[in-house]
JSON list of C-alpha atoms in Angstrom, two decimals:
[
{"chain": "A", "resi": 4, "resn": "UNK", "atom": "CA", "xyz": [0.00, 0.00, 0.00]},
{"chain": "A", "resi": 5, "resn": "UNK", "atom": "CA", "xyz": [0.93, 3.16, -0.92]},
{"chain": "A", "resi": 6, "resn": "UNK", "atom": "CA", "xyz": [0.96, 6.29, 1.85]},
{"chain": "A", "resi": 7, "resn": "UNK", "atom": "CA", "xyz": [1.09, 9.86, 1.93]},
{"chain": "A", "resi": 8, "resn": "UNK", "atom": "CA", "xyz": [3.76, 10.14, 4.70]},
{"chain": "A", "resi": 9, "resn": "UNK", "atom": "CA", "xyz": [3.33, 13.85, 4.67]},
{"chain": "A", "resi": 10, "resn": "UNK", "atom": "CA", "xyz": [-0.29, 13.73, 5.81]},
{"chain": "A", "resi": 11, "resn": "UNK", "atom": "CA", "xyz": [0.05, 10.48, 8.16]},
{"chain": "A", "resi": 12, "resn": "UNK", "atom": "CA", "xyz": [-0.67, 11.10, 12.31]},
{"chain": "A", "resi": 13, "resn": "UNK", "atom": "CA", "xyz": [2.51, 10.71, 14.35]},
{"chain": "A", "resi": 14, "resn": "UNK", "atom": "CA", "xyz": [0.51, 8.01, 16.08]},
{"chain": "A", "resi": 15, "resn": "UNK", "atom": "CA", "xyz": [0.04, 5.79, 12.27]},
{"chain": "A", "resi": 16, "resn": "UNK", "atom": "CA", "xyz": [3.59, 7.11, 11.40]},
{"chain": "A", "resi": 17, "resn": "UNK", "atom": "CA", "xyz": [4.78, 4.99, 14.20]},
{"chain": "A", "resi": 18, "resn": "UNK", "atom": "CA", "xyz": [2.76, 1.98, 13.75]},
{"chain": "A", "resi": 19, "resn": "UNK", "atom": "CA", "xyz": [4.12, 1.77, 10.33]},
{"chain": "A", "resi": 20, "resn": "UNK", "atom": "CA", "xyz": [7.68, 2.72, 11.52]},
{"chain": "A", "resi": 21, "resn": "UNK", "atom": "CA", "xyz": [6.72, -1.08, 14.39]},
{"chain": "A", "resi": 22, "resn": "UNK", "atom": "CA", "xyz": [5.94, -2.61, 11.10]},
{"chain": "A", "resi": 23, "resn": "UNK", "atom": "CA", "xyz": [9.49, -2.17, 9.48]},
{"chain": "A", "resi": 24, "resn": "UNK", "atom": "CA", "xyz": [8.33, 0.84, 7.54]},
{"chain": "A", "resi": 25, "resn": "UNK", "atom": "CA", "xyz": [11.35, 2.86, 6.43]},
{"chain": "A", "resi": 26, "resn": "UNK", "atom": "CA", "xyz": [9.68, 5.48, 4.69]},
{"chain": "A", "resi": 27, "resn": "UNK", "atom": "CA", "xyz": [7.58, 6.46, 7.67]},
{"chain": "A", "resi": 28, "resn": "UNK", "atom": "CA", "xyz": [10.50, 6.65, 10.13]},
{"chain": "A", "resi": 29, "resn": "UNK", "atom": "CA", "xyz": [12.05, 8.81, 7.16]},
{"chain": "A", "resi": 30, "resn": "UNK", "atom": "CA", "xyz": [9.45, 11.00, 7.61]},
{"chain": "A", "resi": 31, "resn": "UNK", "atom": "CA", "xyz": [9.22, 10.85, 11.78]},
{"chain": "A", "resi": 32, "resn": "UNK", "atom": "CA", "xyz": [12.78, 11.94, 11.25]},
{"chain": "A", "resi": 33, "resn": "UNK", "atom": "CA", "xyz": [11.81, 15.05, 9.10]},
{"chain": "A", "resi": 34, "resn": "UNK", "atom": "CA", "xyz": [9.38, 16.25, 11.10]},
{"chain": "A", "resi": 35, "resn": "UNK", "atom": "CA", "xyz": [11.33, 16.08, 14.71]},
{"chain": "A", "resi": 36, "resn": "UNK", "atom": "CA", "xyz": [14.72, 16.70, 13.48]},
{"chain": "A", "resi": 37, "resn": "UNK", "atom": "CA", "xyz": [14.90, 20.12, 13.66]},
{"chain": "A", "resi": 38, "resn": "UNK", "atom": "CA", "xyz": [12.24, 20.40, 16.89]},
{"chain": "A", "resi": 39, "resn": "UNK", "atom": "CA", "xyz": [14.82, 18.32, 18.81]},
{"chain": "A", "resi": 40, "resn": "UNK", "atom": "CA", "xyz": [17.82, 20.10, 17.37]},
{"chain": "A", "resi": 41, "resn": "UNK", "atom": "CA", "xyz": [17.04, 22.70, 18.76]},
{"chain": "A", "resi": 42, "resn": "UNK", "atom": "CA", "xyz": [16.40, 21.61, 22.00]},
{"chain": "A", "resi": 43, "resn": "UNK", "atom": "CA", "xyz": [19.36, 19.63, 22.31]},
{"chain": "A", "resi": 44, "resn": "UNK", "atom": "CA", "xyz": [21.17, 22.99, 21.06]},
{"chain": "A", "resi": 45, "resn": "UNK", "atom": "CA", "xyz": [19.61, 25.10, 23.94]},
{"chain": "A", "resi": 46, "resn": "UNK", "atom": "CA", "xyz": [20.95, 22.36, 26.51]},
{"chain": "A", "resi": 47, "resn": "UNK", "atom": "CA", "xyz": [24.62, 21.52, 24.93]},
{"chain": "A", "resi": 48, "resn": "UNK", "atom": "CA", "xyz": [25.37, 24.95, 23.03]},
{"chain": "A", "resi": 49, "resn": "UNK", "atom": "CA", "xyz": [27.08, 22.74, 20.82]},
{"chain": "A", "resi": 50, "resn": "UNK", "atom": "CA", "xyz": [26.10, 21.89, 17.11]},
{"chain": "A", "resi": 51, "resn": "UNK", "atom": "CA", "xyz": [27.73, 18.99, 16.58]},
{"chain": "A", "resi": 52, "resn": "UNK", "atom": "CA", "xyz": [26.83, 17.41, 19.80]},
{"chain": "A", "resi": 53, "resn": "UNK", "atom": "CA", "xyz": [23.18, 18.52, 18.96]},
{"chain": "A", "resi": 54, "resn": "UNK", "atom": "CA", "xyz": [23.15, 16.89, 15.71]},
{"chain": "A", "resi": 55, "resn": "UNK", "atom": "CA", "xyz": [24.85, 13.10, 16.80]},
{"chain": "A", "resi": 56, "resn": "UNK", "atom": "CA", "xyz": [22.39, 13.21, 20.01]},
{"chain": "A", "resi": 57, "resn": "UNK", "atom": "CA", "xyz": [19.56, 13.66, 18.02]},
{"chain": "A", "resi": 58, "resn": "UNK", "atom": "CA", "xyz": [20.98, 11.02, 15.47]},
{"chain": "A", "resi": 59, "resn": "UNK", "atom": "CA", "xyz": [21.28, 8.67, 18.31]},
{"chain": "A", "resi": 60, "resn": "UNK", "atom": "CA", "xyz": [17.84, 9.18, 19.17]},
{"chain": "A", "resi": 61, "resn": "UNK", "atom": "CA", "xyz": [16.60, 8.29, 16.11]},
{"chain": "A", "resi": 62, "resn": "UNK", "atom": "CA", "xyz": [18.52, 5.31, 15.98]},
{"chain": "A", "resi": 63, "resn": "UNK", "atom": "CA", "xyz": [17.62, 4.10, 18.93]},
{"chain": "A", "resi": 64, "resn": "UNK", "atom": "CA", "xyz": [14.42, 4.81, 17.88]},
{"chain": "A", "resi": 65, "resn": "UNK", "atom": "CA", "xyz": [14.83, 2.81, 14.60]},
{"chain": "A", "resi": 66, "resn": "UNK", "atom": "CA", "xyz": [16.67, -0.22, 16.23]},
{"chain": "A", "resi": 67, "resn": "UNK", "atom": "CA", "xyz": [14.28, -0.84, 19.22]},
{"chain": "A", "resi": 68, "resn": "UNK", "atom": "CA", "xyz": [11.00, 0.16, 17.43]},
{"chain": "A", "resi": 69, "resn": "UNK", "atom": "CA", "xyz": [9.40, -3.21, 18.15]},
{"chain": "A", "resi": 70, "resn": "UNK", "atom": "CA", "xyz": [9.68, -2.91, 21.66]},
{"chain": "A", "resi": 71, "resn": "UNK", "atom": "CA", "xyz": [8.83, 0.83, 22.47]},
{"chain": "A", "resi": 72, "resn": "UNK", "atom": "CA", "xyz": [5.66, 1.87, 23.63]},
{"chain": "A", "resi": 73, "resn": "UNK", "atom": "CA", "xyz": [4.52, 5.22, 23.86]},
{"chain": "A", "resi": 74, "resn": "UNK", "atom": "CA", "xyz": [1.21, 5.66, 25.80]},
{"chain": "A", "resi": 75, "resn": "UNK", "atom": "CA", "xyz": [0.68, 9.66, 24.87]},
{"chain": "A", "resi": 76, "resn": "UNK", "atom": "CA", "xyz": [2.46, 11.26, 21.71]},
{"chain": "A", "resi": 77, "resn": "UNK", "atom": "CA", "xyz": [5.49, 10.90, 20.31]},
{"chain": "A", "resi": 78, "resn": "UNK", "atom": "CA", "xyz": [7.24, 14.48, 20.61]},
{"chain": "A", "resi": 79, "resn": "UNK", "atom": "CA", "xyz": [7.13, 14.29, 24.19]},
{"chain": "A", "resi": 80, "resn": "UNK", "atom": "CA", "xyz": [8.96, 11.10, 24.14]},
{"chain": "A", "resi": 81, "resn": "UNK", "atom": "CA", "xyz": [11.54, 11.94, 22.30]},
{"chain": "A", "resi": 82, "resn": "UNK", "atom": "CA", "xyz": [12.06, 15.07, 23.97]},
{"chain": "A", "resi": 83, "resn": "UNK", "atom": "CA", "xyz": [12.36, 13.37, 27.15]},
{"chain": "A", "resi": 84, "resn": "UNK", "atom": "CA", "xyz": [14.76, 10.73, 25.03]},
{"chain": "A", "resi": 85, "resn": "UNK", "atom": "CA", "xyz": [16.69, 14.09, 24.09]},
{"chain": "A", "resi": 86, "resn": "UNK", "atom": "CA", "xyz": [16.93, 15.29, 27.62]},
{"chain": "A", "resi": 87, "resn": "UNK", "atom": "CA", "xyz": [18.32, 11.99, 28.92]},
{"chain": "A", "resi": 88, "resn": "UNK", "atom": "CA", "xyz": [20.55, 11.49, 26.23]},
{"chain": "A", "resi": 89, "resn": "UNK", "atom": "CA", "xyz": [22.20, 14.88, 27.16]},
{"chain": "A", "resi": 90, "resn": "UNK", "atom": "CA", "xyz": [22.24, 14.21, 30.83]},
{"chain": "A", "resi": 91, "resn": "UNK", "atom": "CA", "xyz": [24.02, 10.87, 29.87]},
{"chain": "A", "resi": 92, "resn": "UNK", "atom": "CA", "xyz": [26.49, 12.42, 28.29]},
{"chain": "A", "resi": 93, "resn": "UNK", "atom": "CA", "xyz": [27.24, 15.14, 30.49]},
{"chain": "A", "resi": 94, "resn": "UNK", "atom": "CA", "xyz": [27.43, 12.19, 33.24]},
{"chain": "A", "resi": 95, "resn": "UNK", "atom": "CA", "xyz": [29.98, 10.41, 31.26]},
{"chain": "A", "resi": 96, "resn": "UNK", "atom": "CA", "xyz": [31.80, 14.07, 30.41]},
{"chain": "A", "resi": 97, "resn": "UNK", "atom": "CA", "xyz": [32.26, 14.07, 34.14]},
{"chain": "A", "resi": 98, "resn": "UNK", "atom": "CA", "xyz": [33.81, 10.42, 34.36]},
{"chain": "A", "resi": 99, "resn": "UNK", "atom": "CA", "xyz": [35.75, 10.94, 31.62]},
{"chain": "A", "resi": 100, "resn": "UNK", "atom": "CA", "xyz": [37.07, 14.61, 33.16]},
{"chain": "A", "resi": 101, "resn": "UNK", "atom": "CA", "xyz": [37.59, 12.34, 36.67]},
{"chain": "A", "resi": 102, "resn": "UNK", "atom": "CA", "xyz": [39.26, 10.03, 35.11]},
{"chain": "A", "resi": 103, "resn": "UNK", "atom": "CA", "xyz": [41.27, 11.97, 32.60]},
{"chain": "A", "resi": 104, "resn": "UNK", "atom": "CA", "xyz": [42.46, 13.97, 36.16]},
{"chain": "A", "resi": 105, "resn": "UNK", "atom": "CA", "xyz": [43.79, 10.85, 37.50]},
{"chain": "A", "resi": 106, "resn": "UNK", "atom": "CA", "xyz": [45.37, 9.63, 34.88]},
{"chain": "A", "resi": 107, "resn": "UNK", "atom": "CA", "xyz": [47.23, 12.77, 34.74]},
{"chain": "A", "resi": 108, "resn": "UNK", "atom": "CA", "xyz": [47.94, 12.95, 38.60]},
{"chain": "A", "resi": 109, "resn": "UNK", "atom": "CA", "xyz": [48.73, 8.98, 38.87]},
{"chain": "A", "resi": 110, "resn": "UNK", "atom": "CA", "xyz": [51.55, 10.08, 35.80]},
{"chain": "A", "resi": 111, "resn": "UNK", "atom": "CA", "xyz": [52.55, 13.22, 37.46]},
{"chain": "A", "resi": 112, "resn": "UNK", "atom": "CA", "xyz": [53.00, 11.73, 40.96]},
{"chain": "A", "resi": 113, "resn": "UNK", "atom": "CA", "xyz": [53.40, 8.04, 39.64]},
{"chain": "A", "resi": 114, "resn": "UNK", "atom": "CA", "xyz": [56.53, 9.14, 37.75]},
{"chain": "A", "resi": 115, "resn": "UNK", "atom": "CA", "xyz": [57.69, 11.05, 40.77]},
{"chain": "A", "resi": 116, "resn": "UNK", "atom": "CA", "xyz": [56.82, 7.81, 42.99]},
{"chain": "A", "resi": 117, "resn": "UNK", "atom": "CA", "xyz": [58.82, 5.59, 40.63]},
{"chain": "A", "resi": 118, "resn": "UNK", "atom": "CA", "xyz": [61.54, 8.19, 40.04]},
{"chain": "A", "resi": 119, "resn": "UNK", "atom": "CA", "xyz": [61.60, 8.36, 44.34]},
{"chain": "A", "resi": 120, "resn": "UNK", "atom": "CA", "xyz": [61.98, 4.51, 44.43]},
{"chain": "A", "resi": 121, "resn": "UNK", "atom": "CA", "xyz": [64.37, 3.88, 41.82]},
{"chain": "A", "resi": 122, "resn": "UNK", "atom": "CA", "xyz": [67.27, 6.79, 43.87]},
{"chain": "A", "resi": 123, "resn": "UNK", "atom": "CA", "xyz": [66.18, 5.37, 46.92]},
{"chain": "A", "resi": 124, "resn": "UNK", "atom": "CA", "xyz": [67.30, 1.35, 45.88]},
{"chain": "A", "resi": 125, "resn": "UNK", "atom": "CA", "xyz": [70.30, 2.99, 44.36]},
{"chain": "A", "resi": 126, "resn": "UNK", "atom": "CA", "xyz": [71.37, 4.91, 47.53]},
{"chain": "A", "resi": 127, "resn": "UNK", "atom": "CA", "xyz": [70.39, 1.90, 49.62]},
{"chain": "A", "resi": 128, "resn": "UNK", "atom": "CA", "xyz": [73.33, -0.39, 47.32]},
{"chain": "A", "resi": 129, "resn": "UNK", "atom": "CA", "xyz": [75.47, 2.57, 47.55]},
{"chain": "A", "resi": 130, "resn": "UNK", "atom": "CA", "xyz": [75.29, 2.71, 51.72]},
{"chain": "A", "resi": 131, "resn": "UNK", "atom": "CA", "xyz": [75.84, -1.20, 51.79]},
{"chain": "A", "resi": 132, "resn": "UNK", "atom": "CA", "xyz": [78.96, -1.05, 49.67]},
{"chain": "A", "resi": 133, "resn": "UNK", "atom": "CA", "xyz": [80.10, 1.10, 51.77]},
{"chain": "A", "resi": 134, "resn": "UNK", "atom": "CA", "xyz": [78.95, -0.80, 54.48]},
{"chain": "A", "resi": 135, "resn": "UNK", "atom": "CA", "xyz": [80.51, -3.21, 53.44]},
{"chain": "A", "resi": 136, "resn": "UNK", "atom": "CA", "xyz": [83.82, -1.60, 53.50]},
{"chain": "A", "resi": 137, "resn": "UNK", "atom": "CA", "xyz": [83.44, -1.52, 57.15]},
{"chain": "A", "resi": 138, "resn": "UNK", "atom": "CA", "xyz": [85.32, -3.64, 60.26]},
{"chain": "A", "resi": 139, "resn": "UNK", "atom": "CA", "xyz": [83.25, -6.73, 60.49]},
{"chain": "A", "resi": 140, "resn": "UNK", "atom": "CA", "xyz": [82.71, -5.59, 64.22]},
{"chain": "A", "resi": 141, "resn": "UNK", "atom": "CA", "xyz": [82.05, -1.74, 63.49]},
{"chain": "A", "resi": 142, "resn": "UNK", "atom": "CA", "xyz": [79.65, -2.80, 60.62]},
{"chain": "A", "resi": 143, "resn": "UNK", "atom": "CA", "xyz": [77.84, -5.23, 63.16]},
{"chain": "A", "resi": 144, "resn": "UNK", "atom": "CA", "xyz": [77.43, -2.37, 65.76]},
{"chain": "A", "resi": 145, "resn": "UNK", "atom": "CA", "xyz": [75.94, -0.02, 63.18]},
{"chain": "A", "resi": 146, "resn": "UNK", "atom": "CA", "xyz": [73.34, -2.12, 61.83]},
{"chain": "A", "resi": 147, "resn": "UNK", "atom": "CA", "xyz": [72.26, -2.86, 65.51]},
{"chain": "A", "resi": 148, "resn": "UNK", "atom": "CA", "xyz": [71.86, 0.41, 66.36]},
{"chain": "A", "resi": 149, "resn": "UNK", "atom": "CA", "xyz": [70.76, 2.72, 63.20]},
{"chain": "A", "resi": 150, "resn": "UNK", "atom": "CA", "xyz": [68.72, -0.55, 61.53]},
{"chain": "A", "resi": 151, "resn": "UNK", "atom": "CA", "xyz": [67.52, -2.15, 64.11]},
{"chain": "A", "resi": 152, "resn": "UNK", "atom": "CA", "xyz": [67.35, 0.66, 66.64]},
{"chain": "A", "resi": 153, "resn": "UNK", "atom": "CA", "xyz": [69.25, -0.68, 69.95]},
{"chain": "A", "resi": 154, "resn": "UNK", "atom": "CA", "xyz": [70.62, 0.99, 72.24]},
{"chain": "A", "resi": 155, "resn": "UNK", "atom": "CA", "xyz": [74.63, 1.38, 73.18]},
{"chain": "A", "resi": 156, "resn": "UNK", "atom": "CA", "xyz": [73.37, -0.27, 76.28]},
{"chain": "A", "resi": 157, "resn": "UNK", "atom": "CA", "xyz": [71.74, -3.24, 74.61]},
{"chain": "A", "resi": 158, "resn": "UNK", "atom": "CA", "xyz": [74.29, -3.61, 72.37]},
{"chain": "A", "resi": 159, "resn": "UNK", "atom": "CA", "xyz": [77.32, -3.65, 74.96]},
{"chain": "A", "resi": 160, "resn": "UNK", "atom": "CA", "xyz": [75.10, -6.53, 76.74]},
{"chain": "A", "resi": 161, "resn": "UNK", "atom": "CA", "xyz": [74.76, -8.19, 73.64]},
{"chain": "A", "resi": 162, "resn": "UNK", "atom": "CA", "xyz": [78.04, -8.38, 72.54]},
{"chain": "A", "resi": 163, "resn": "UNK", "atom": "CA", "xyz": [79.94, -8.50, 76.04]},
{"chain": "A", "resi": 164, "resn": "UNK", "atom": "CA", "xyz": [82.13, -5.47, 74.74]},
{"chain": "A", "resi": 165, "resn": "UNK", "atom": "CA", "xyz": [81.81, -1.59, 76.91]},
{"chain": "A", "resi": 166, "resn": "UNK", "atom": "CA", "xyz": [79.18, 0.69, 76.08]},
{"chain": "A", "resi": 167, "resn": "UNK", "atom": "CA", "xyz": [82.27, 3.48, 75.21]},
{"chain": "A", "resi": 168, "resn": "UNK", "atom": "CA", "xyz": [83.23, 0.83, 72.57]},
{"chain": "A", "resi": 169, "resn": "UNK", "atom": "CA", "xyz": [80.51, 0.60, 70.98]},
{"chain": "A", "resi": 170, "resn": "UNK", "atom": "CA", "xyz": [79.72, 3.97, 71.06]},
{"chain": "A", "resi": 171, "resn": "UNK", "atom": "CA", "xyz": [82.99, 4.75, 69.25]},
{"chain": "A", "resi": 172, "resn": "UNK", "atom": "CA", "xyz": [82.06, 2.04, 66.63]},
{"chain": "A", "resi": 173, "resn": "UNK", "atom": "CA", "xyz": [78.91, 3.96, 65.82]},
{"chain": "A", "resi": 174, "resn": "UNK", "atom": "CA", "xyz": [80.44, 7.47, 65.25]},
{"chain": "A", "resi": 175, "resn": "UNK", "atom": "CA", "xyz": [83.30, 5.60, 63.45]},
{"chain": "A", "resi": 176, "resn": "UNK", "atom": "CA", "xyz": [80.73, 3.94, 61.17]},
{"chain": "A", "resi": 177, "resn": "UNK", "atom": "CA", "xyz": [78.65, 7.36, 60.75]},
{"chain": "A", "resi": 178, "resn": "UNK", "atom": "CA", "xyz": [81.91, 9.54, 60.19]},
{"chain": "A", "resi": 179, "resn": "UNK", "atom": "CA", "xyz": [83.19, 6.58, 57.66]},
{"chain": "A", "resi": 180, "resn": "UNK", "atom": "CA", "xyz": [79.35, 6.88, 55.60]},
{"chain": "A", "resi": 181, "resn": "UNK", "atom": "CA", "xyz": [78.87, 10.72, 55.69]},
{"chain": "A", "resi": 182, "resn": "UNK", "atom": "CA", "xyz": [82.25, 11.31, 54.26]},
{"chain": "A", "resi": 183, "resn": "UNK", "atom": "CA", "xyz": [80.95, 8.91, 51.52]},
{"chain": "A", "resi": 184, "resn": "UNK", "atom": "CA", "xyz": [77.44, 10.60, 51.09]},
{"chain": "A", "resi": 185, "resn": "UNK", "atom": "CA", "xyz": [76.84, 13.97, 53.22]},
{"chain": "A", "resi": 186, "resn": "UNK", "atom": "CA", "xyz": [75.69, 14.35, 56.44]},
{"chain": "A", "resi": 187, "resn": "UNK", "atom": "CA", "xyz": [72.06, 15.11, 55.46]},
{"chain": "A", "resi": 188, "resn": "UNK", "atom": "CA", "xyz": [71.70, 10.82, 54.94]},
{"chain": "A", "resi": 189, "resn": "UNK", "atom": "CA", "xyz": [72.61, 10.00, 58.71]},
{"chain": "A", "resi": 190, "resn": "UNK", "atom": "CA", "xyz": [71.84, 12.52, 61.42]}
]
């Protein structure tokens, strides 16, 4: 059967369009395109953004059009479709935007982070060279006191040797390592 799209109720136009009818959505298309251009303009202030929502709506419209129902008329509903659409995208805009910030901050302080961690392993093999290069003793008394926190006291008990000793191992140890590396690394 042959129609006269132009003269066809929204209401028939969409029957027809439920029925596979690409003619009528053609003309559904024409007659809200510019109606819901323009209100997508008025919310978005952006053309091309106006024109690929209301695109979208019309597919959608196209590609679901056995399972839509619309209980009143069909400007409304696409209005509404137009409003949501936008407020869907502006939702996203702002997860995007989040997510675009940290990206941006994990890089900015990520790089710093790794940056941080890669000095600080090299510093650490520097200071054990170096340790290294100690008196087995004096190295002994400065890892139990600066690494593992004991005291001169709990050290001189430990290793049955006089608090003064041990003492002088430490500042031998510390005078050895800031020569080596500044004094900044061990006061």
């Amino acid at each position: 059967m042959q129609y006269d799209y132009h003269n066809l109720k929204e209401d028939t136009l969409f029957q027809l369009v439920k029925a596979n009818d690409e003619l009528a959505y053609r003309e559904l298309f024409d007659r809200y395109k510019e109606l819901l251009f323009r209100h997508a303009y008025r919310m978005t202030q952006d053309s091309e953004l106006s024109k690929d929502i209301v695109q979208d709506i019309f597919l959608v419209l196209w590609n679901k059009r056995a399972s839509i129902e619309i209980s009143q008329s069909l400007e409304p509903y696409l209005i509404k479709s137009i409003r949501n659409k936008i407020m869907d995208y502006f939702s996203h805009q702002e997860v995007v935007e989040k997510y675009r910030e940290d990206i941006l901050s994990f890089v900015e302080q990520g790089t710093c982070y790794t940056d941080d961690l890669l000095l600080e392993k090299e510093l650490a093999a520097m200071i054990e060279r170096e340790k290294s290069k100690l008196s087995p003793r004096t190295r002994e008394v400065f890892e139990l006191n600066r690494e593992q926190g004991r005291s001169y006291k709990e050290i001189s008990a430990l290793l049955s040797t006089s608090e003064k000793t041990i003492k002088k191992q430490v500042h031998n140890a510390l005078r050895i390592l800031r020569t080596k590396f500044g004094s900044f690394f061990f006061f």
